[in-house]
Short mmCIF file of C-alpha atoms in Angstrom, two decimals:
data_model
loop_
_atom_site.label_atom_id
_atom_site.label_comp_id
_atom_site.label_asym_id
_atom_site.label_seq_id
_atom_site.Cartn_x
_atom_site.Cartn_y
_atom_site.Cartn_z
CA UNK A 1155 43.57 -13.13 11.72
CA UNK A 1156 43.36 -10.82 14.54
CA UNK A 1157 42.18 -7.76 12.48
CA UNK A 1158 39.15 -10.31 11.14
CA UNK A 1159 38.55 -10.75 14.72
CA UNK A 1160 38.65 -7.64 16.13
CA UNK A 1161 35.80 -6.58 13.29
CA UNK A 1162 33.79 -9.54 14.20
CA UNK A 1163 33.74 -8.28 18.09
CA UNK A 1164 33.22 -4.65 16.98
CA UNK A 1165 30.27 -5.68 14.98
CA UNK A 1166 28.91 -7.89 17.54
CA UNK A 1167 29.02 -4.78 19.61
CA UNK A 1168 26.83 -2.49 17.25
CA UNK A 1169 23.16 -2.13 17.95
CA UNK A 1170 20.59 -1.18 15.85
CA UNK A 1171 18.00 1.95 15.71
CA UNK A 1172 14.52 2.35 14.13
CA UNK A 1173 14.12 5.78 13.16
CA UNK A 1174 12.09 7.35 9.88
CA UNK A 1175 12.78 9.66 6.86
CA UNK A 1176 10.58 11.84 5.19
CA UNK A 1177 10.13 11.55 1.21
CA UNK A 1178 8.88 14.56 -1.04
CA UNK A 1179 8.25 16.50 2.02
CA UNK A 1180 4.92 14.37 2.24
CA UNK A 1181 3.42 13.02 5.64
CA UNK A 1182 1.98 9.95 3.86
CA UNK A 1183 5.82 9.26 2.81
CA UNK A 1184 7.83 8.37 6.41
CA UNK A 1185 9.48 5.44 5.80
CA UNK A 1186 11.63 3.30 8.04
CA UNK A 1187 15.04 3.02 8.08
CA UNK A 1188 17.50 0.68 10.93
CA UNK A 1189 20.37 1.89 11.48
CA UNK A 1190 23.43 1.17 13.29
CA UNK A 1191 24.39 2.72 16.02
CA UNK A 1192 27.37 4.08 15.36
CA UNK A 1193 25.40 5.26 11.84
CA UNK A 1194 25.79 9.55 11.75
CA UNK A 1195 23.76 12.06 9.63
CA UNK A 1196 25.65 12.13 6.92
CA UNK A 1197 25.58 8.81 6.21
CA UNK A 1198 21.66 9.41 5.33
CA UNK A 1199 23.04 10.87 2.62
CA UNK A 1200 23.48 7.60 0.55
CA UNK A 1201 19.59 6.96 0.52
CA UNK A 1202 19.19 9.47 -1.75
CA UNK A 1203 21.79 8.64 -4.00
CA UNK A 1204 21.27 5.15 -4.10
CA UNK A 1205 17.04 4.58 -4.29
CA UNK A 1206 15.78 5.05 -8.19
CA UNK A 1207 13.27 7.48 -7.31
CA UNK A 1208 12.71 10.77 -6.66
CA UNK A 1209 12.96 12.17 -3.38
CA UNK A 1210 12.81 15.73 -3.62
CA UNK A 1211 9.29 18.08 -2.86
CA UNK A 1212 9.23 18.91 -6.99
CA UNK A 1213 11.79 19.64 -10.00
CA UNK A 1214 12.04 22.91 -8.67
CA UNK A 1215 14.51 21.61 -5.63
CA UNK A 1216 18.03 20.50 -5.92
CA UNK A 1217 17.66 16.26 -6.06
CA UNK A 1218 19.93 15.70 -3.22
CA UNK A 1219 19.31 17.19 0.62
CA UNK A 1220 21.78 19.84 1.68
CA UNK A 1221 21.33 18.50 5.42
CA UNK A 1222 18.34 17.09 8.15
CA UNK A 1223 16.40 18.16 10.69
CA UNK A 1224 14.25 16.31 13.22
CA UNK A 1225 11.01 16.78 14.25
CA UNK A 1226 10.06 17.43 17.68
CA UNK A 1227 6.60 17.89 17.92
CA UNK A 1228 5.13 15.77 20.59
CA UNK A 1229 3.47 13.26 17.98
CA UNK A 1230 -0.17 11.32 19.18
CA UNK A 1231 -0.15 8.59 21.49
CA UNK A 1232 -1.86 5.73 20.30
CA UNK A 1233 -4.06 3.56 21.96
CA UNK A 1234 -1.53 0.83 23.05
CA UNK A 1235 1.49 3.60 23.60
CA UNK A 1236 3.31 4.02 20.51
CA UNK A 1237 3.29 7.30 18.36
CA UNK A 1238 2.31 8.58 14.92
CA UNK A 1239 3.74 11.57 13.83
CA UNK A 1240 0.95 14.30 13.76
CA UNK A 1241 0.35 17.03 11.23
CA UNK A 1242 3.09 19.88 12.88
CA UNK A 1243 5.80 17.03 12.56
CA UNK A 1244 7.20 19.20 9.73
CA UNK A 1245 6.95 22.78 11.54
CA UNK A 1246 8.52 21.77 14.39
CA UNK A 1247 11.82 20.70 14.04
CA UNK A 1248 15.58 21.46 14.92
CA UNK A 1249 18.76 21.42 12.36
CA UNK A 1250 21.17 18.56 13.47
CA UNK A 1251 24.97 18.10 12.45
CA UNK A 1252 25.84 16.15 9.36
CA UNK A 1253 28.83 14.13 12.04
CA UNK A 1254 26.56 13.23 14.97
CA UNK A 1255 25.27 9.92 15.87
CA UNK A 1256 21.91 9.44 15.10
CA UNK A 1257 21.56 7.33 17.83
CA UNK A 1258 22.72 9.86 20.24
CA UNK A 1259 20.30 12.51 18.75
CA UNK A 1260 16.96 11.14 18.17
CA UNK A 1261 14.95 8.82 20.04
CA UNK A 1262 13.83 5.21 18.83
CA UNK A 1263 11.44 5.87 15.89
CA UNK A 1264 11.97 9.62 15.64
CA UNK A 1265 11.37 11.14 12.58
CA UNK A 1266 14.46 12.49 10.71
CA UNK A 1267 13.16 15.71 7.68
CA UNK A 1268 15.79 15.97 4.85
CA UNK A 1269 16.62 19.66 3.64
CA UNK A 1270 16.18 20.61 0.46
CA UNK A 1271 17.03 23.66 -1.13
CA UNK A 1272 15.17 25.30 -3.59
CA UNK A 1273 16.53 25.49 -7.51
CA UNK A 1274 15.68 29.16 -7.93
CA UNK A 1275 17.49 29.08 -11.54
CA UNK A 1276 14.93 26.72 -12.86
CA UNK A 1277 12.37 28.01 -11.09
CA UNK A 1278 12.06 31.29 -12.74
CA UNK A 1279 14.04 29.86 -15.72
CA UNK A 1280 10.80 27.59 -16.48
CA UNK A 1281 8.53 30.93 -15.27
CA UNK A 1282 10.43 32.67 -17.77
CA UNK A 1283 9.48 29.85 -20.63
CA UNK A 1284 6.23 29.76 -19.56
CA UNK A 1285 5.75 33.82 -20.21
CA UNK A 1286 7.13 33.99 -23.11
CA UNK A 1287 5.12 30.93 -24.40
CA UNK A 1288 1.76 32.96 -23.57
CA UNK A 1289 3.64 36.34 -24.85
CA UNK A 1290 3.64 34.96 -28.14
CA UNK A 1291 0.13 33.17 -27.92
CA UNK A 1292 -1.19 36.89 -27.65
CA UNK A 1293 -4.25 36.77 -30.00
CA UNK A 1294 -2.70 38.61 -32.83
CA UNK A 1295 -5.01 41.65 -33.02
CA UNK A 1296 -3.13 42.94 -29.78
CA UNK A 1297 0.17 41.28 -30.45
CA UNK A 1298 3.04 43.61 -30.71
CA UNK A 1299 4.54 40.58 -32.86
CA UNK A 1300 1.96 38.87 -34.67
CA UNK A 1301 2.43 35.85 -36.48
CA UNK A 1302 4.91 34.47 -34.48
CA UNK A 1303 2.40 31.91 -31.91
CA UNK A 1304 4.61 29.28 -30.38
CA UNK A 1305 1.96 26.50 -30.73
CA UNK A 1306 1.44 27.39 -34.58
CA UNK A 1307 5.15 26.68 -34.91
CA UNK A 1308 5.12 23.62 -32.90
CA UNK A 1309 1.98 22.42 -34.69
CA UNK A 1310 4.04 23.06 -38.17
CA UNK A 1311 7.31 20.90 -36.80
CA UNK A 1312 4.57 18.13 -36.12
CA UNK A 1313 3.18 18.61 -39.57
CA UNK A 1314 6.98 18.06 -40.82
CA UNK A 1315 7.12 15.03 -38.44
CA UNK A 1316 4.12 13.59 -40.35
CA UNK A 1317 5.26 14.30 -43.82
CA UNK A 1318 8.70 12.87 -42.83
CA UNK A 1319 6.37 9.35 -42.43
CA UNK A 1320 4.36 9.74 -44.97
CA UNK A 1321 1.18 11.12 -43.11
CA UNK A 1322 0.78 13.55 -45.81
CA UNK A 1323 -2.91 14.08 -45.27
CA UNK A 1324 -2.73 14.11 -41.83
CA UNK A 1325 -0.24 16.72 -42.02
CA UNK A 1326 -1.87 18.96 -44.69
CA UNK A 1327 -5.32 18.68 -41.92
CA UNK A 1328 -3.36 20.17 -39.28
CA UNK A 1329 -1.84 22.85 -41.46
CA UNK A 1330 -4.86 23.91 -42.93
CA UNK A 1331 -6.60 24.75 -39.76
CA UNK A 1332 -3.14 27.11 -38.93
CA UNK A 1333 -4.61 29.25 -41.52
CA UNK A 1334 -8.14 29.61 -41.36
CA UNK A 1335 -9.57 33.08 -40.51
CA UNK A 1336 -10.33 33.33 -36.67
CA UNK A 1337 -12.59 36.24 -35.06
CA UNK A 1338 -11.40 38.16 -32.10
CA UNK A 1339 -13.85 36.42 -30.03
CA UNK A 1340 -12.75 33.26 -30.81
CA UNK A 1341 -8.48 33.96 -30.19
CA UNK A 1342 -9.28 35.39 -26.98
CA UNK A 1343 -11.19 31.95 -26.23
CA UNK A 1344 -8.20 30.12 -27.59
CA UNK A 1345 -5.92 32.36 -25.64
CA UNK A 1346 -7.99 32.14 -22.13
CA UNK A 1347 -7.71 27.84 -22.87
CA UNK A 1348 -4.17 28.74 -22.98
CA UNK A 1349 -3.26 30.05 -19.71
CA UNK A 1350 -5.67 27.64 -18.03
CA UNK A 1351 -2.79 25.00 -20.00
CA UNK A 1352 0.24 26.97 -18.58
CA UNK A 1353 -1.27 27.14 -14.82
CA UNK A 1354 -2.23 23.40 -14.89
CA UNK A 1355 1.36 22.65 -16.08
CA UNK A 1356 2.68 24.60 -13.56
CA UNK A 1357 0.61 22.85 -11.19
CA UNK A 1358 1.33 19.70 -12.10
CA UNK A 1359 5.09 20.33 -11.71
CA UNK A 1360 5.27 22.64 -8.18
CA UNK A 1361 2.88 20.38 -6.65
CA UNK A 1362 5.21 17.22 -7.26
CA UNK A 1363 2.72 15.54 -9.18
CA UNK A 1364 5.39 14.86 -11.67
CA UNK A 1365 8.93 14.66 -10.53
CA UNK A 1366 11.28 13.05 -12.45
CA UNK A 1367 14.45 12.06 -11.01
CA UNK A 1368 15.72 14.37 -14.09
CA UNK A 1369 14.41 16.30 -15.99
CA UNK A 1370 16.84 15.94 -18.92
CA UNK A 1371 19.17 12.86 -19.32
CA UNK A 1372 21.56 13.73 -21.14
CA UNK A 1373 22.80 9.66 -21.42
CA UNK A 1374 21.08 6.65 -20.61
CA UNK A 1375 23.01 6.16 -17.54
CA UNK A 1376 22.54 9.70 -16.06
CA UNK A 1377 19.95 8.23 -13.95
CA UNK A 1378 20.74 5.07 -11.50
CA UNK A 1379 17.12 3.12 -12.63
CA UNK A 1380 18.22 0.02 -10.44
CA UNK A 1381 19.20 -1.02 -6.34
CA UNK A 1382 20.41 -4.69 -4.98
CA UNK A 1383 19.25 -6.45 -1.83
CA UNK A 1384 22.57 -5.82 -0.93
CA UNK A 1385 22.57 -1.87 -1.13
CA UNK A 1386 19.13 -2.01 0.21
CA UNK A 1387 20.40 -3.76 3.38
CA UNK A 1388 23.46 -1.49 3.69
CA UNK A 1389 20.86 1.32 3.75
CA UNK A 1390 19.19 -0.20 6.27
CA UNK A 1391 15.80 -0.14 4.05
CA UNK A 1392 12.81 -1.72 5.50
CA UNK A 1393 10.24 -0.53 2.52
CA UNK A 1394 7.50 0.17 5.46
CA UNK A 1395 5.58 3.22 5.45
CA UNK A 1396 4.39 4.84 8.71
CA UNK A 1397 0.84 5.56 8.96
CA UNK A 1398 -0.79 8.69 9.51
CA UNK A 1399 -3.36 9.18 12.52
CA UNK A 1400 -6.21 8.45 10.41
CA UNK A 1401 -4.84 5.18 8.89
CA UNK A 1402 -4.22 3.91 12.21
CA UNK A 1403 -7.78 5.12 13.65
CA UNK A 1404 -9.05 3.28 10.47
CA UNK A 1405 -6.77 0.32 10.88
CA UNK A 1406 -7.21 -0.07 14.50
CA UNK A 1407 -10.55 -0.44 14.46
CA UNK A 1408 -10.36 -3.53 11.40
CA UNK A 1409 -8.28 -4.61 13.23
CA UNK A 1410 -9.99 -5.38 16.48
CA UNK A 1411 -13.69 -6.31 14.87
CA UNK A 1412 -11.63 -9.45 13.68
CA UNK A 1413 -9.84 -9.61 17.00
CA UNK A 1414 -13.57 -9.99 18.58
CA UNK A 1415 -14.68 -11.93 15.85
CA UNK A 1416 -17.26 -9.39 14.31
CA UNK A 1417 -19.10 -5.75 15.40
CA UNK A 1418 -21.55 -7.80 17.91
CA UNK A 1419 -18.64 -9.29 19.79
CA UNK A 1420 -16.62 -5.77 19.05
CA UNK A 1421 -19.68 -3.85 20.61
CA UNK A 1422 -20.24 -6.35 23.70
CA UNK A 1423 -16.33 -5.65 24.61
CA UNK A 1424 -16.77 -2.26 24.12
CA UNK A 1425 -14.76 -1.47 21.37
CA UNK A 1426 -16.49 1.54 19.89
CA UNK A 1427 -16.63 2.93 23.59
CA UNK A 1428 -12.70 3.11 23.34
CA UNK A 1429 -12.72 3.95 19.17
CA UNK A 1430 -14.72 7.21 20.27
CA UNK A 1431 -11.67 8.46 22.65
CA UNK A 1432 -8.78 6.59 20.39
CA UNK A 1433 -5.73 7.88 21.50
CA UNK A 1434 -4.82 11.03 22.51
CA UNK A 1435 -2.73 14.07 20.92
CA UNK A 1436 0.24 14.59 22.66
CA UNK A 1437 1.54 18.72 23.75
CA UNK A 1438 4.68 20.50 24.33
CA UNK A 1439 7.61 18.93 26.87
CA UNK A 1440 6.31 15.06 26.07
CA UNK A 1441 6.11 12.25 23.36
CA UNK A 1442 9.16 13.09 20.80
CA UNK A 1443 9.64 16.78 21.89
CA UNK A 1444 10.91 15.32 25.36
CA UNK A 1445 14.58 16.41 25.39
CA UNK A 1446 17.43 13.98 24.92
CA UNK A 1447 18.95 14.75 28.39
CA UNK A 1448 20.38 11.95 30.85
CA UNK A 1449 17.83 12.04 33.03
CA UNK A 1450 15.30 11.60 30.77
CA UNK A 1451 17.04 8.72 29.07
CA UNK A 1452 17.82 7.10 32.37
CA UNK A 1453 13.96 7.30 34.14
CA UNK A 1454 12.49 3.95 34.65
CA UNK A 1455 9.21 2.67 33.80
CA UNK A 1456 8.08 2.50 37.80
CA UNK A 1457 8.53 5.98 37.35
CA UNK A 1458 6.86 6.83 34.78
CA UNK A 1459 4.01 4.44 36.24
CA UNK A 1460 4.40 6.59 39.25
CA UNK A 1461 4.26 9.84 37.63
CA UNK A 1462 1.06 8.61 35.82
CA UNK A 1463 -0.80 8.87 39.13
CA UNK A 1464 -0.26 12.49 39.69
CA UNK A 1465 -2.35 14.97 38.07
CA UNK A 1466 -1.79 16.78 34.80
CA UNK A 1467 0.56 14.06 33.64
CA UNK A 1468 2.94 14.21 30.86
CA UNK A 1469 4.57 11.22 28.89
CA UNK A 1470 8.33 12.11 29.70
CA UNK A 1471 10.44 9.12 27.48
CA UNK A 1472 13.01 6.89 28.26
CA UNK A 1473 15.06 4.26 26.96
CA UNK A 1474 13.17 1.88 29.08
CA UNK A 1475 9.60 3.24 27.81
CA UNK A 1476 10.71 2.02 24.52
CA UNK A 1477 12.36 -1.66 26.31
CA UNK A 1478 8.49 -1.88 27.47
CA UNK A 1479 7.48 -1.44 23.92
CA UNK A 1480 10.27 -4.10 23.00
CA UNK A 1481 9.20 -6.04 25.91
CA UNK A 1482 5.15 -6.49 24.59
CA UNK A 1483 6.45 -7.18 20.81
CA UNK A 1484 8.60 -9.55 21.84
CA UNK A 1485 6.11 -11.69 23.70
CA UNK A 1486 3.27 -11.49 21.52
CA UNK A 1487 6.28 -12.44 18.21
CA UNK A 1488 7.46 -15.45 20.44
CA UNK A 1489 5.59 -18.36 18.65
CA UNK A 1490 5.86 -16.50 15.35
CA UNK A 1491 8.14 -17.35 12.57
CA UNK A 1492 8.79 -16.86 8.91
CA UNK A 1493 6.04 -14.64 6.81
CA UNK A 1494 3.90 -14.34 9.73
CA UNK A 1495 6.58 -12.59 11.89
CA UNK A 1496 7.69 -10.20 9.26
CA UNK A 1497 3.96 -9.40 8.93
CA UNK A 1498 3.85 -8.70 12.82
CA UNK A 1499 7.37 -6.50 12.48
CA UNK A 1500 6.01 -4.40 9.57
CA UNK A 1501 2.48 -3.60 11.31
CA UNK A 1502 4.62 -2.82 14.45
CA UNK A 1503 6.54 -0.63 12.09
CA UNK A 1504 3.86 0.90 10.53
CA UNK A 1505 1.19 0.97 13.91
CA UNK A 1506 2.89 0.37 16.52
CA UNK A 1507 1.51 -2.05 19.32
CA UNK A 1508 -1.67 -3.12 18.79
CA UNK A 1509 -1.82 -4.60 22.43
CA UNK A 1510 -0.26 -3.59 25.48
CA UNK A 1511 0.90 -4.79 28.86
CA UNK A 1512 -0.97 -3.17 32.44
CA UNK A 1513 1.72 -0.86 32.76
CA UNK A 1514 1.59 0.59 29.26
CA UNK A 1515 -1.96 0.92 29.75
CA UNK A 1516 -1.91 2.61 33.35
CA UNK A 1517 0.46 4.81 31.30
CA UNK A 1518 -2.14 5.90 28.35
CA UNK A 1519 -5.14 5.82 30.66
CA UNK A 1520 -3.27 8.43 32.31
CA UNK A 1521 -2.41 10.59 30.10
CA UNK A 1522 -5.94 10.61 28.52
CA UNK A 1523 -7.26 11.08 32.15
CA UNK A 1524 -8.18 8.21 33.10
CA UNK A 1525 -7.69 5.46 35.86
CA UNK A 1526 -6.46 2.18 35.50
CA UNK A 1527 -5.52 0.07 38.74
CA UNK A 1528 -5.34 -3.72 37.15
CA UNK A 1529 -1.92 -5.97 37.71
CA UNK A 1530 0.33 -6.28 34.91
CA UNK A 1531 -0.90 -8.46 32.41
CA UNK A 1532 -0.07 -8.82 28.20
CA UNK A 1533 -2.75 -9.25 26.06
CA UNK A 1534 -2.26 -12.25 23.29
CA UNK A 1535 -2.61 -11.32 19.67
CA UNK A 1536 -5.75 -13.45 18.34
CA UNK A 1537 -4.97 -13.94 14.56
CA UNK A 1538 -7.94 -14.68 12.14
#
C-alpha cells in the first residue's frame, strides 16, 4: 500500500516537456515528442525501435542511432514569438550524453538530431554489385568476357519462370530477342541505357527515396510492422509535424484572411503590411542557441520586456518566456474542448501562437526593430 502510494506522489510530481526529433535527417520530418521530465537521452532510443518505419537518412546507415545531438542554431522568430527551426538547424549542433535529462539539456521545443552512422560494408558492398553488373553488360566487342551479360542471364531465369507456368510463347519471345545479331552501334546504346539504370538506382536508394526498414527479411517477423496506443503514449508520440518557415509564412497568412473574414477585410487591417516583414531570422547568442545557464533560465519576462527597449536587442530565453507562451495558449484554449482543442494543441504544435499578448509583441517588435508601446492585452482566436 505504501509503495502504490509513494509511485502515485512521484508521478504526480513529474512534469512534462515538448521537445522534437528529426526523421531521415529531413527538415520537413521534426516531429513532436512529450516527455517526462525525468525522461534522459537514451530513453529516445525506444522510438526507433518501436515505430514501423524507417528512420534512418537511406539503407546505406545502420537502422538504429548510435547517439543525439541538439541543434543550436538560433531558429526564426515567428510573428507571434514562437520558433521554427531554420535551414542550419542540422549544422549547428552539439553531441549530448546518452544519461542526461533531457529536460535539463534542451529548452521547451528544442530540436533533438539522432546520429546515425554510416553502413560502409553495404555501401561499397552494393557499389561493388553495381560494377560488376555493368562489367559484364560491356557490349561484347570490347568485353574481355563476352557472353556472360548479367541481364541476358536474368532475362533467361525469367524465361524459365514462364515456362515453369506454362507461358511457353511468352518465354520463347523473350529468348529469341537474346539472340538476335546486334551492331556495335546499337550495344553501346544498350550499354549507355544501362548505366543511366545503375545511377538512377543508386539514386533512388542514397537519396532515401526508398528505405526499407530492411532490406532483406529473413522471417516474417524480422520487421515489427505494428505499434499500440499504449506504446505510442509511453513514447510520448504526438504524430505532429513541425512546419518549416515557409509552411508557416503560407499558413499564417490562410490563416488570418479567414480571421478578417476575406483579403478586403485582411488588407483594411493591414495584414499584407505585416506578411511583407513576417517574422524575423534569429542570429548567434539568442532563440535556441541561448545557453542553458541559470541565469538565463531564471530572467523574467519584465526583463526581457525591458531589455527589448535597448538597442540591438537579442531574444535571450527563459523558462518564463516559454510560461508567457503557456500563458496566451492557455487563454485563447479556455472555452475549447474535445476535437476543437486538440485541433488548437496540434497547430500550436506545429505553428506556434498564432496570437499574442502586448508583451510578446513589444518583445518581437523589438527584435525586428520596431516600437510597440500598447498595454498588455490577448488577442481572441476568431474561428470560422
Amino acid at each position: 500500500m505504501s509503495d502504490t502510494k509513494k509511485t502515485t506522489e512521484t508521478d504526480s510530481e513529474v512534469g512534462y516537456l515538448d521537445i522534437y526529433l528529426r526523421f531521415n535527417d529531413d527538415m520537413e520530418k521534426d516531429y513532436c515528442f512529450q516527455v517526462k521530465t525525468t525522461t534522459v537521452f537514451k530513453d529516445l532510443y525506444k522510438v526507433f525501435r518501436t515505430l514501423p518505419i524507417s528512420l534512418r537518412p537511406s539503407v546505406f546507415y545502420h537502422a538504429q542511432p548510435i547517439g543525439f545531438k541538439k541543434s543550436v542554431s538560433p531558429g526564426y522568430l515567428t510573428q507571434d514569438g514562437n520558433f521554427i527551426f531554420d535551414e542550419d538547424s542540422q549544422k549547428q549542433a552539439v553531441p549530448v550524453n546518452d544519461n542526461d535529462l533531457i529536460n535539463e539539456t534542451v529548452w521547451p521545443g528544442q530540436l533533438i538530431l539522432p546520429v546515425w552512422q554510416f553502413n560502409d560494408f553495404g555501401f561499397y558492398s552494393f557499389l561493388a554489385f553495381l560494377a560488376c553488373w555493368l562489367y559484364t553488360d560491356l557490349p561484347d566487342f570490347i568485353s574481355p568476357t563476352p557472353g556472360i551479360c548479367l541481364t541476358n542471364q536474368m532475362t533467361k531465369l525469367m524465361a524459365w519462370v514462364l515456362v515453369q507456368f506454362g507461358k511457353d510463347r511468352f518465354a520463347e519471345t523473350l529468348l529469341a530477342d537474346l539472340y538476335d545479331t546486334v551492331g556495335v552501334g546499337a550495344q553501346c546504346v544498350f550499354f549507355g541505357f544501362h548505366i543511366i539504370k545503375c545511377l538512377f538506382i543508386f539514386g533512388f536508394l542514397y537519396t532515401g527515396v526508398f528505405n526499407p526498414m530492411r532490406v532483406f527479411r529473413l522471417t516474417p517477423r524480422s520487421v515489427k510492422l505494428d505499434v499500440t496506443k499504449e506504446e505510442l503514449v509511453k513514447l510520448g508520440w504526438t504524430g505532429t509535424r513541425k512546419a518549416t518557415i515557409d509552411e508557416y509564412k503560407e499558413y499564417y497568412r490562410e490563416f488570418k484572411i479567414n480571421q478578417h473574414g476575406g483579403m478586403i477585410q485582411a488588407h483594411r487591417a493591414g495584414l499584407f503590411n505585416t506578411l511583407r516583414n513576417l517574422g524575423v531570422q534569429l542570429e548567434s547568442g539568442e532563440g535556441y542557441n541561448t545557453p542553458l545557464t541559470e541565469e538565463n533560465k531564471l530572467r523574467t519576462m519584465r526583463q526581457i520586456v525591458e531589455d527589448a527597449k535597448k538597442p540591438d536587442f537579442k531574444l535571450k530565453l527563459s523558462y518564463e518566456y516559454f510560461a508567457e507562451l503557456g500563458y496566451v495558449f492557455a487563454t485563447n484554449a479556455e472555452n475549447k474542448e474535445g476535437s476543437e482543442l486538440a485541433q488548437l494543441i496540434k497547430q500550436y504544435r506545429r505553428y506556434g501562437l498564432l496570437v499574442s499578448d502586448q508583451r510578446i509583441k513589444t518583445v518581437v517588435r523589438a527584435r525586428k526593430g520596431e516600437t510597440d508601446e500598447e498595454k498588455p492585452k490577448v488577442e481572441e482566436v476568431v474561428e470560422e
